[in-house]
């Protein structure tokens, strides 16, 4: 089950739910009998203020150099000692002859109401701070301090109606993997603190506390504001990958060289990035990539649990394209099936899913649904430099039907006066031997092709790319794969079409000289690989790359091809000593 809220603090976490009970800021009234009793209540209130002050100061000290945290606690201390509030509580006790808890709850609720009607959203968000202080006072007065979050036995995802800023400040990042709350906004102190502490968080989920049970497995996607309760194996696998990528990206920026990718002799190589999630654009820009060579859109399926929604697609495409301007973004239409995202396809189990109902085969069978994605891409195309790419095209008829469908959508947009880029480039992925062999017949329908070496290797060698029992046979340096790459480049160039490589092979430093040598026009790799690939490009001359590529075509085995490249670069790039597995699989 997926919930959408406000992304409060970046990061991904996976863990089991811990539900936090919440005390309401409301307390029963007790009428006091005598003036002495009232004096006693004032004293109790003053002792509670003193004790809360002590607690808050301790939390502030424990924040070390988390500046935002210290500032927020200072604000709570100010509220706690505010003379107006103090006067109102004490006056309430003495003139109303009521107990301290009641006077505190009515005073603080009154202050919250005043904050709540302010126009300024920043001031409105301070309601949570007032409530935090009021609640702490009441807990002191009634002597039931809240469940100590610090004593959790194992790391958990915290689920709460709301978290007070001071509670958040007390969270230990090692113990609380993430938190999700019903309440909260982008600028609340709880949110600011979560960011300062580096704890992923999604807030403003409205009813999540009533949907989650203790111990449920949760995925918290603090980047998009999504929470998945009891995810499927597929969703778990996907988010584990995303999490790993996110953490890798954090480290990566330290070693970047944001300049263009140049060969030893100064030839510029187009080096683009493959992304799967919109937020990766930020990193891609910092790394100085020459565009996005592959945007895998399958993740959108995860956030569309009530069916396809054009606006969800559009917003993401528009944002990525405009952020990347003037660089281009290749959006690949859904590539479901095979090993990817079978959930929601309502298909029967297939004996051979990689040879089955997948990618454009699904899109062409469900044109109405597929058109939603096409419309969104077209609409976004006026905001950036978007290119459209179809995966797994094996038959010319498919390509004709895809173009017809696209035309239909374009005509509809024109009729409604909705603008789109009429010159948007259209391409296909080359992922099967059929596409390579019949490429000359397909090229008239496209502006470019991008070689998906992951699938091309699997379909050429008849080796399932995900099956460990046959993993030793999976080799992107196999002569049959290299010869097809060479063919694709030659045939495409003879028809004036450009060629990219977006499969993992493009990110393997040992393959880079070969791909350059074959004359590939663009390499597109995972953002984390950009620095290594750039380094490899810098030590290879165009002439040597051509020679190596030429030679590789008549070498019998993939291992020998890798040895050839290795012997050339080892002197110039000693860190290239790769793991044997990287050598084999093409990264
Ligand atoms: C490929 O097949 O090489 C490719 C880039 O697509 P994916 O890995 O998404 O199947
Ligand atoms: Mg593929």
Coordinates of C-alpha atoms and ligand atoms in Angstrom, one line a residue:
X1 CA 0.0 0.0 0.0
X2 CA 1.4 3.4 -1.0
X3 CA 0.9 6.7 0.8
X4 CA 1.9 10.1 -0.4
X5 CA 3.0 12.8 1.8
X6 CA 5.4 15.7 1.9
X7 CA 9.1 14.8 1.4
X8 CA 10.6 16.3 4.5
X9 CA 14.1 15.0 4.6
X10 CA 16.0 13.3 1.7
X11 CA 17.0 9.7 1.8
X12 CA 15.6 6.2 1.7
X13 CA 15.0 3.9 4.6
X14 CA 13.6 0.4 5.0
X15 CA 12.6 -0.9 8.4
X16 CA 9.9 -2.0 10.7
X17 CA 7.3 0.3 12.1
X18 CA 7.3 1.6 15.7
X19 CA 4.1 3.4 16.6
X20 CA 4.5 6.3 19.0
X21 CA 1.6 7.0 21.4
X22 CA 0.7 10.6 21.7
X23 CA -0.6 12.6 24.7
X24 CA -3.2 15.1 23.8
X25 CA -2.6 18.7 25.0
X26 CA -5.8 18.7 27.0
X27 CA -6.3 18.2 30.6
X28 CA -9.3 17.9 33.0
X29 CA -10.2 20.9 35.1
X30 CA -10.1 20.6 38.9
X31 CA -11.5 23.5 40.9
X32 CA -9.3 24.6 43.8
X33 CA -10.7 25.0 47.3
X34 CA -8.3 27.7 48.7
X35 CA -5.9 30.4 47.9
X36 CA -3.1 28.3 49.5
X37 CA -3.9 25.5 47.1
X38 CA -3.7 27.9 44.2
X39 CA -0.3 29.1 45.4
X40 CA 0.8 25.5 45.5
X41 CA -0.3 25.0 41.9
X42 CA 1.7 28.0 40.8
X43 CA 4.8 26.5 42.5
X44 CA 4.2 23.2 40.8
X45 CA 4.0 25.0 37.5
X46 CA 7.3 26.9 38.2
X47 CA 9.0 23.6 39.1
X48 CA 7.8 22.1 35.9
X49 CA 9.2 25.0 33.9
X50 CA 12.5 24.6 35.6
X51 CA 12.6 20.9 34.9
X52 CA 11.6 21.2 31.2
X53 CA 14.2 23.9 30.9
X54 CA 16.8 21.5 32.2
X55 CA 15.7 18.8 29.7
X56 CA 15.7 21.1 26.7
X57 CA 19.2 22.4 27.6
X58 CA 20.4 18.9 27.8
X59 CA 19.0 18.1 24.4
X60 CA 20.6 21.3 23.0
X61 CA 24.0 20.3 24.4
X62 CA 23.7 16.8 22.8
X63 CA 23.2 18.4 19.4
X64 CA 26.8 19.3 19.2
X65 CA 27.5 21.3 16.1
X66 CA 24.1 20.7 14.4
X67 CA 23.4 24.4 14.3
X68 CA 19.8 24.3 13.1
X69 CA 19.1 21.9 16.0
X70 CA 20.5 24.3 18.6
X71 CA 18.6 27.2 17.2
X72 CA 15.4 25.4 17.3
X73 CA 15.9 24.4 20.9
X74 CA 16.7 28.0 21.7
X75 CA 13.4 28.9 20.3
X76 CA 11.6 26.3 22.5
X77 CA 13.4 27.7 25.5
X78 CA 12.3 31.2 24.6
X79 CA 8.7 30.0 24.4
X80 CA 9.0 28.1 27.7
X81 CA 10.2 31.3 29.5
X82 CA 8.0 33.7 27.7
X83 CA 6.8 36.2 30.3
X84 CA 3.3 36.6 28.7
X85 CA 2.7 32.9 28.7
X86 CA 4.0 32.6 32.3
X87 CA 1.7 35.4 33.3
X88 CA -1.3 33.9 31.6
X89 CA -0.8 30.5 33.2
X90 CA -0.2 31.8 36.7
X91 CA -3.1 34.3 36.4
X92 CA -5.3 31.4 35.1
X93 CA -4.5 29.4 38.2
X94 CA -4.9 32.2 40.7
X95 CA -8.0 33.9 39.3
X96 CA -9.7 30.9 37.8
X97 CA -8.8 28.7 40.8
X98 CA -7.9 25.8 38.5
X99 CA -5.2 23.2 38.6
X100 CA -1.9 23.9 36.8
X101 CA -2.3 21.2 34.1
X102 CA -5.6 22.8 33.1
X103 CA -4.2 26.3 33.1
X104 CA -1.2 25.2 31.0
X105 CA -3.4 23.3 28.5
X106 CA -5.8 26.2 28.0
X107 CA -3.0 28.8 27.7
X108 CA -1.0 26.9 25.3
X109 CA -4.0 25.9 23.2
X110 CA -4.9 29.6 23.1
X111 CA -1.4 30.5 21.8
X112 CA -1.6 27.7 19.3
X113 CA -4.9 29.1 17.9
X114 CA -3.3 32.6 17.6
X115 CA -0.4 31.2 15.6
X116 CA -2.7 29.0 13.5
X117 CA -4.6 31.9 12.0
X118 CA -1.5 33.8 10.9
X119 CA -1.1 34.3 7.1
X120 CA 2.6 33.6 7.2
X121 CA 3.1 29.8 6.7
X122 CA 6.4 30.0 8.6
X123 CA 4.6 31.4 11.7
X124 CA 1.8 28.8 11.3
X125 CA 4.3 26.0 11.4
X126 CA 5.4 27.3 14.8
X127 CA 2.2 25.8 16.3
X128 CA 4.1 22.5 16.7
X129 CA 6.7 24.2 18.8
X130 CA 4.1 25.7 21.1
X131 CA 2.4 22.3 21.5
X132 CA 5.8 20.7 22.2
X133 CA 6.5 23.0 25.1
X134 CA 3.0 22.7 26.5
X135 CA 3.0 18.9 26.3
X136 CA 6.4 18.7 28.0
X137 CA 5.1 20.9 30.9
X138 CA 2.0 18.7 31.3
X139 CA 4.0 15.5 31.3
X140 CA 6.1 17.0 34.1
X141 CA 3.0 18.1 36.0
X142 CA 1.3 14.7 35.8
X143 CA 4.5 12.8 36.1
X144 CA 4.1 10.5 33.1
X145 CA 6.9 11.3 30.9
X146 CA 6.6 10.1 27.4
X147 CA 8.1 6.8 26.2
X148 CA 11.8 7.4 25.9
X149 CA 12.7 7.2 22.2
X150 CA 16.3 6.9 23.1
X151 CA 15.8 3.5 24.6
X152 CA 14.7 1.7 21.5
X153 CA 16.2 -1.8 21.2
X154 CA 16.7 -2.0 17.5
X155 CA 16.6 0.6 14.6
X156 CA 13.0 1.4 13.6
X157 CA 10.9 3.6 11.4
X158 CA 9.0 5.9 13.8
X159 CA 5.3 6.4 13.0
X160 CA 3.5 9.2 14.9
X161 CA 0.6 11.5 14.5
X162 CA 3.2 14.3 15.0
X163 CA 6.6 14.6 16.4
X164 CA 7.5 17.5 18.6
X165 CA 10.7 19.4 17.6
X166 CA 12.4 18.5 20.9
X167 CA 11.5 14.9 20.4
X168 CA 13.0 14.9 17.0
X169 CA 16.1 16.6 18.3
X170 CA 16.5 13.7 20.7
X171 CA 16.4 11.0 17.9
X172 CA 19.5 9.1 17.3
X173 CA 20.1 8.6 13.6
X174 CA 21.4 5.0 14.2
X175 CA 18.3 4.0 16.1
X176 CA 15.6 5.8 14.1
X177 CA 16.0 4.9 10.4
X178 CA 13.3 7.4 9.4
X179 CA 10.1 8.8 10.6
X180 CA 6.7 9.4 9.1
X181 CA 3.9 11.5 10.5
X182 CA 0.3 12.3 9.9
X183 CA 0.9 16.0 10.5
X184 CA 3.6 18.4 9.6
X185 CA 4.7 20.6 6.7
X186 CA 7.8 21.5 4.8
X187 CA 9.1 24.2 7.1
X188 CA 8.1 22.8 10.5
X189 CA 10.9 22.6 13.0
X190 CA 10.5 18.9 13.1
X191 CA 11.3 18.8 9.4
X192 CA 14.2 21.1 9.6
X193 CA 15.7 19.0 12.4
X194 CA 15.2 15.8 10.4
X195 CA 17.3 17.3 7.6
X196 CA 19.9 18.5 10.0
X197 CA 20.2 15.1 11.6
X198 CA 20.2 13.3 8.2
X199 CA 17.1 11.2 9.0
X200 CA 14.8 10.5 6.0
X201 CA 11.3 11.7 6.7
X202 CA 7.9 12.0 5.1
X203 CA 5.3 14.2 6.9
X204 CA 1.7 15.4 6.3
X205 CA 0.5 11.8 5.5
X206 CA -2.8 12.6 7.2
X207 CA -4.0 9.1 8.2
X208 CA -0.9 6.9 8.2
X209 CA -1.0 6.1 11.9
X210 CA -4.4 4.4 11.5
X211 CA -3.2 2.3 8.6
X212 CA 0.1 1.0 10.1
X213 CA 0.5 -1.7 12.7
X214 CA 3.6 -2.2 14.9
X215 CA 6.1 -4.3 13.1
X216 CA 4.8 -3.6 9.6
X217 CA 7.7 -3.3 7.1
X218 CA 7.9 0.2 5.7
X219 CA 9.8 1.8 2.8
X220 CA 10.2 5.5 3.4
X221 CA 11.1 7.4 0.3
X222 CA 12.0 10.9 1.7
X223 CA 12.9 12.1 -1.8
X224 CA 9.4 11.8 -3.3
X225 CA 7.4 11.7 -0.1
X226 CA 6.2 8.1 -0.5
X227 CA 5.7 5.5 2.1
X228 CA 5.1 1.9 1.1
X229 CA 3.6 -0.3 3.8
X230 CA 4.4 -4.0 3.6
X231 CA 6.0 -3.8 0.2
X232 CA 6.3 -6.6 -2.4
X233 CA 9.6 -8.3 -3.0
X234 CA 9.9 -6.4 -6.2
X235 CA 9.4 -3.1 -4.5
X236 CA 11.9 -4.0 -1.8
X237 CA 14.5 -5.0 -4.3
X238 CA 14.0 -1.8 -6.3
X239 CA 14.3 0.4 -3.2
X240 CA 17.3 -1.4 -1.9
X241 CA 19.0 -0.5 -5.2
X242 CA 17.8 3.1 -5.1
X243 CA 19.1 3.4 -1.5
X244 CA 22.5 2.0 -2.5
X245 CA 22.6 4.5 -5.4
X246 CA 21.6 7.4 -3.2
X247 CA 24.4 6.6 -0.7
X248 CA 27.0 6.2 -3.5
X249 CA 26.0 9.5 -4.9
X250 CA 26.6 11.2 -1.6
X251 CA 30.2 10.0 -1.7
X252 CA 30.8 10.6 -5.3
X253 CA 30.7 14.4 -5.4
X254 CA 34.0 14.6 -3.5
X255 CA 35.9 13.1 -6.4
X256 CA 34.3 14.8 -9.4
X257 CA 35.8 16.6 -12.3
X258 CA 32.9 18.5 -13.8
X259 CA 34.7 19.3 -17.1
X260 CA 33.8 17.7 -20.4
X261 CA 35.1 14.1 -21.3
X262 CA 38.1 14.5 -23.6
X263 CA 40.3 11.8 -25.0
X264 CA 44.1 12.0 -24.7
X265 CA 44.3 13.8 -28.0
X266 CA 41.5 16.2 -27.1
X267 CA 38.5 14.6 -28.8
X268 CA 35.3 15.3 -27.0
X269 CA 33.2 12.3 -26.1
X270 CA 29.5 12.8 -25.3
X271 CA 29.1 11.3 -21.8
X272 CA 25.6 11.2 -20.6
X273 CA 23.9 9.7 -17.5
X274 CA 21.3 7.0 -16.9
X275 CA 18.8 7.9 -14.3
X276 CA 15.9 6.2 -12.7
X277 CA 14.6 8.8 -10.3
X278 CA 14.0 12.5 -10.8
X279 CA 16.2 13.7 -7.9
X280 CA 19.3 12.2 -9.6
X281 CA 19.3 15.2 -12.0
X282 CA 20.9 17.3 -9.3
X283 CA 23.9 15.0 -9.1
X284 CA 24.0 14.5 -12.9
X285 CA 24.3 18.3 -13.3
X286 CA 27.1 18.6 -10.7
X287 CA 29.0 15.8 -12.4
X288 CA 28.9 17.8 -15.6
X289 CA 27.2 15.0 -17.7
X290 CA 26.3 15.9 -21.3
X291 CA 22.7 15.2 -20.8
X292 CA 20.6 12.2 -19.8
X293 CA 21.0 9.3 -22.2
X294 CA 18.4 7.1 -20.6
X295 CA 15.7 8.0 -18.2
X296 CA 14.1 4.7 -17.1
X297 CA 10.5 5.6 -16.3
X298 CA 9.4 2.4 -14.7
X299 CA 9.5 3.9 -11.2
X300 CA 6.4 6.0 -12.1
X301 CA 4.4 2.8 -12.0
X302 CA 5.1 2.6 -8.3
X303 CA 3.5 5.9 -7.6
X304 CA 0.5 5.3 -9.9
X305 CA -1.4 2.8 -7.9
X306 CA -4.8 4.0 -9.0
X307 CA -3.9 3.8 -12.7
X308 CA -2.0 6.0 -15.0
X309 CA -2.2 9.7 -14.4
X310 CA -0.9 12.1 -17.1
X311 CA -0.1 14.8 -14.6
X312 CA 2.2 12.7 -12.6
X313 CA 4.2 11.9 -15.7
X314 CA 4.1 15.4 -17.0
X315 CA 5.3 17.1 -13.8
X316 CA 8.3 14.9 -13.6
X317 CA 9.3 15.1 -17.3
X318 CA 8.8 18.8 -17.3
X319 CA 11.0 19.3 -14.2
X320 CA 13.8 17.1 -15.4
X321 CA 13.8 18.6 -18.9
X322 CA 13.8 22.2 -17.8
X323 CA 16.5 21.5 -15.1
X324 CA 18.8 19.9 -17.7
X325 CA 18.4 22.6 -20.3
X326 CA 20.1 23.1 -22.8
X327 CA 21.2 19.5 -22.5
X328 CA 19.0 16.8 -23.8
X329 CA 17.0 14.2 -21.9
X330 CA 16.1 10.8 -23.5
X331 CA 12.9 9.5 -22.0
X332 CA 12.4 5.9 -22.5
X333 CA 8.8 4.8 -22.5
X334 CA 7.8 2.1 -20.0
X335 CA 9.9 -1.0 -20.2
X336 CA 7.8 -3.3 -17.9
X337 CA 7.9 -7.0 -17.9
X338 CA 10.9 -9.3 -18.1
X339 CA 12.6 -8.8 -14.7
X340 CA 11.1 -5.3 -14.2
X341 CA 7.9 -4.3 -12.4
X342 CA 5.4 -7.0 -13.2
X343 CA 3.1 -5.8 -10.5
X344 CA -0.1 -4.4 -11.9
X345 CA 0.3 -5.9 -15.3
X346 CA -2.5 -8.4 -14.6
X347 CA -0.9 -11.0 -16.8
X348 CA -0.7 -14.7 -16.4
X349 CA 2.6 -16.2 -15.2
X350 CA 4.8 -16.6 -18.2
X351 CA 7.3 -19.4 -18.7
X352 CA 9.8 -17.1 -20.4
X353 CA 9.1 -13.5 -19.2
X354 CA 12.1 -12.1 -21.0
X355 CA 10.6 -13.5 -24.3
X356 CA 7.1 -12.5 -23.3
X357 CA 4.8 -9.7 -22.7
X358 CA 7.0 -6.7 -22.1
X359 CA 7.9 -3.1 -23.0
X360 CA 6.2 -1.8 -26.2
X361 CA 4.5 -5.1 -26.6
X362 CA 2.3 -4.1 -23.7
X363 CA 2.1 -0.5 -24.8
X364 CA 0.8 -1.4 -28.2
X365 CA -1.8 -3.7 -26.8
X366 CA -3.0 -1.0 -24.5
X367 CA -2.8 2.1 -26.6
X368 CA -5.1 4.2 -24.5
X369 CA -3.0 3.7 -21.4
X370 CA 0.2 4.1 -23.3
X371 CA -0.9 7.3 -24.9
X372 CA -1.1 8.9 -21.4
X373 CA 2.7 8.6 -21.2
X374 CA 3.2 9.8 -24.7
X375 CA 1.0 12.8 -24.2
X376 CA 2.9 13.8 -21.1
X377 CA 6.2 13.5 -22.9
X378 CA 5.0 15.6 -25.8
X379 CA 3.6 18.2 -23.5
X380 CA 6.8 18.4 -21.5
X381 CA 8.9 18.6 -24.7
X382 CA 8.3 22.4 -25.1
X383 CA 10.0 23.0 -21.7
X384 CA 13.3 21.3 -22.6
X385 CA 15.3 19.3 -25.0
X386 CA 13.5 16.0 -24.8
X387 CA 14.0 12.9 -27.0
X388 CA 11.7 9.9 -26.9
X389 CA 13.0 6.4 -27.0
X390 CA 11.1 3.1 -27.4
X391 CA 12.5 -0.1 -25.8
X392 CA 12.6 -3.6 -27.1
X393 CA 11.5 -2.9 -30.7
X394 CA 12.1 -6.0 -32.7
X395 CA 9.7 -5.6 -35.7
X396 CA 9.3 -2.8 -38.2
X397 CA 5.6 -3.2 -37.9
X398 CA 5.9 -2.3 -34.2
X399 CA 7.8 0.8 -35.1
X400 CA 5.2 1.8 -37.7
X401 CA 2.4 1.4 -35.1
X402 CA 4.3 3.3 -32.5
X403 CA 4.8 6.2 -34.9
X404 CA 1.1 6.1 -35.9
X405 CA 0.1 6.2 -32.2
X406 CA 2.5 9.1 -31.6
X407 CA 1.0 10.9 -34.6
X408 CA -2.5 10.4 -33.2
X409 CA -1.5 11.9 -29.9
X410 CA 0.2 14.8 -31.7
X411 CA -2.9 15.5 -33.8
X412 CA -5.1 15.5 -30.7
X413 CA -2.8 17.9 -29.0
X414 CA -2.8 20.2 -32.0
X415 CA -6.6 20.1 -32.2
X416 CA -6.7 21.2 -28.6
X417 CA -4.1 23.9 -29.1
X418 CA -1.6 22.3 -26.7
X419 CA 2.0 23.0 -27.8
X420 CA 4.7 20.3 -28.2
X421 CA 8.1 20.1 -29.9
X422 CA 7.3 19.1 -33.4
X423 CA 11.0 18.3 -34.0
X424 CA 11.5 16.0 -31.0
X425 CA 13.9 13.3 -31.9
X426 CA 12.6 9.7 -31.8
X427 CA 14.8 6.7 -31.2
X428 CA 14.8 3.1 -30.4
X429 CA 16.9 0.9 -28.2
X430 CA 18.8 -1.9 -29.9
X431 CA 18.5 -4.8 -27.6
X432 CA 18.0 -7.9 -29.7
X433 CA 20.0 -9.5 -32.6
X434 CA 16.8 -9.1 -34.7
X435 CA 17.0 -5.3 -34.3
X436 CA 20.7 -5.4 -35.3
X437 CA 20.2 -7.6 -38.3
X438 CA 17.2 -5.7 -39.6
X439 CA 18.4 -2.3 -38.5
X440 CA 18.7 -0.8 -42.0
X441 CA 15.0 -1.4 -42.3
X442 CA 14.2 0.3 -39.0
X443 CA 16.4 3.4 -39.3
X444 CA 14.2 5.3 -41.8
X445 CA 11.6 5.6 -38.9
X446 CA 14.0 7.0 -36.3
X447 CA 16.5 9.8 -35.6
X448 CA 18.8 7.8 -33.4
X449 CA 19.4 4.4 -31.7
X450 CA 20.9 3.5 -28.3
X451 CA 22.4 0.1 -27.8
X452 CA 21.1 -1.6 -24.7
X453 CA 24.0 -4.0 -24.1
X454 CA 22.4 -5.6 -21.1
X455 CA 19.6 -7.1 -23.1
X456 CA 21.6 -7.4 -26.3
X457 CA 24.1 -9.6 -24.5
X458 CA 21.4 -11.7 -22.9
X459 CA 19.5 -12.3 -26.1
X460 CA 22.5 -12.8 -28.3
X461 CA 24.1 -15.4 -26.0
X462 CA 20.8 -16.9 -24.8
X463 CA 21.9 -16.2 -21.2
X464 CA 19.4 -14.9 -18.7
X465 CA 21.0 -11.7 -17.3
X466 CA 19.7 -12.4 -13.8
X467 CA 20.5 -16.1 -13.5
X468 CA 23.6 -16.8 -11.4
X469 CA 23.9 -20.4 -12.7
X470 CA 24.8 -19.1 -16.1
X471 CA 26.4 -15.9 -15.1
X472 CA 29.8 -17.1 -16.3
X473 CA 28.5 -17.2 -19.8
X474 CA 27.2 -13.7 -19.8
X475 CA 29.9 -11.6 -21.4
X476 CA 29.4 -8.3 -23.2
X477 CA 32.9 -8.6 -24.7
X478 CA 31.9 -11.8 -26.5
X479 CA 32.8 -11.5 -30.2
X480 CA 29.1 -11.8 -31.2
X481 CA 28.2 -8.8 -29.1
X482 CA 31.2 -6.7 -30.2
X483 CA 30.6 -7.4 -33.9
X484 CA 26.9 -6.3 -33.5
X485 CA 28.0 -3.0 -31.9
X486 CA 30.3 -2.4 -34.8
X487 CA 27.5 -3.2 -37.3
X488 CA 25.0 -0.9 -35.6
X489 CA 27.5 2.0 -35.7
X490 CA 28.3 1.5 -39.4
X491 CA 24.8 0.9 -40.6
X492 CA 23.4 3.8 -38.6
X493 CA 26.1 6.2 -39.7
X494 CA 25.6 5.2 -43.3
X495 CA 22.0 6.5 -42.9
X496 CA 23.1 9.6 -41.0
X497 CA 21.7 8.5 -37.6
X498 CA 23.6 8.8 -34.4
X499 CA 24.3 5.9 -32.0
X500 CA 24.5 5.8 -28.2
X501 CA 25.3 3.0 -25.8
X502 CA 23.3 3.0 -22.6
X503 CA 23.7 -0.5 -21.3
X504 CA 26.1 -1.2 -18.4
X505 CA 28.9 -1.9 -20.8
X506 CA 29.3 1.8 -21.4
X507 CA 30.2 2.2 -17.8
X508 CA 32.9 -0.4 -17.8
X509 CA 36.2 1.4 -18.2
X510 CA 37.7 -1.6 -20.2
X511 CA 34.9 -1.3 -22.7
X512 CA 35.1 2.5 -23.1
X513 CA 38.1 2.5 -25.6
X514 CA 36.4 -0.2 -27.7
X515 CA 33.1 1.8 -27.9
X516 CA 35.0 5.0 -28.8
X517 CA 37.0 3.0 -31.4
X518 CA 33.8 1.6 -33.0
X519 CA 32.7 5.2 -33.4
X520 CA 29.8 5.3 -30.9
X521 CA 28.6 8.9 -30.6
X522 CA 27.4 8.9 -27.0
X523 CA 28.0 6.9 -23.9
X524 CA 25.4 6.9 -21.1
X525 CA 26.3 5.5 -17.8
X526 CA 25.1 5.4 -14.2
X527 CA 26.0 8.7 -12.5
X528 CA 28.3 6.9 -10.0
X529 CA 30.5 5.7 -12.9
X530 CA 31.0 9.1 -14.6
X531 CA 34.3 9.9 -12.8
X532 CA 35.9 6.5 -13.7
X533 CA 34.7 6.6 -17.3
X534 CA 36.0 10.1 -17.7
X535 CA 39.4 9.1 -16.4
X536 CA 39.5 6.2 -18.9
X537 CA 38.5 8.5 -21.8
X538 CA 41.3 10.8 -20.8
X539 CA 44.0 8.2 -21.2
X540 CA 43.0 6.8 -24.5
X541 CA 43.8 8.3 -27.9
X542 CA 41.3 8.1 -30.7
X543 CA 43.7 6.4 -32.9
X544 CA 44.6 3.7 -30.4
X545 CA 40.9 3.2 -29.6
X546 CA 40.2 2.6 -33.3
X547 CA 43.1 0.1 -33.5
X548 CA 41.9 -1.8 -30.5
X549 CA 38.3 -1.9 -31.7
X550 CA 39.4 -3.2 -35.1
X551 CA 41.6 -5.8 -33.5
X552 CA 38.9 -6.9 -31.1
X553 CA 36.7 -8.0 -33.9
X554 CA 38.9 -10.9 -34.8
X555 CA 39.8 -12.0 -31.3
X556 CA 38.2 -15.3 -30.2
X557 CA 37.2 -14.7 -26.6
X558 CA 35.9 -11.9 -24.4
X559 CA 38.7 -12.5 -21.9
X560 CA 41.4 -11.9 -24.6
X561 CA 39.7 -8.7 -25.7
X562 CA 39.7 -7.4 -22.1
X563 CA 43.4 -8.4 -21.8
X564 CA 44.1 -6.4 -24.9
X565 CA 42.6 -3.2 -23.6
X566 CA 44.0 -3.8 -20.2
X567 CA 47.6 -4.1 -21.4
X568 CA 47.1 -0.8 -23.3
X569 CA 45.8 1.2 -20.4
X570 CA 47.5 -0.3 -17.4
X571 CA 50.6 1.9 -17.6
X572 CA 48.5 5.1 -17.9
X573 CA 45.7 4.2 -15.5
X574 CA 47.0 1.9 -12.8
X575 CA 43.9 2.0 -10.7
X576 CA 42.2 0.2 -13.6
X577 CA 42.9 -3.2 -11.9
X578 CA 39.3 -4.1 -11.8
X579 CA 37.6 -7.0 -10.1
X580 CA 37.4 -10.0 -12.4
X581 CA 33.6 -9.9 -12.2
X582 CA 33.6 -6.4 -13.6
X583 CA 35.8 -7.5 -16.4
X584 CA 33.4 -10.2 -17.3
X585 CA 30.0 -8.7 -17.1
X586 CA 30.7 -5.3 -18.5
X587 CA 30.0 -3.7 -15.2
Ligands
LIG1 C1 19.9 -2.5 -21.6 O1 19.1 -3.5 -21.9 O2 21.1 -2.5 -21.8 C2 19.3 -1.3 -21.0 C3 19.9 -0.2 -20.9 O3 18.0 -1.4 -20.6 P1 17.6 -2.1 -19.2 O4 18.9 -2.4 -18.4 O5 16.7 -1.1 -18.5 O6 16.9 -3.3 -19.6
LIG2 MG1 17.0 -3.4 -21.8

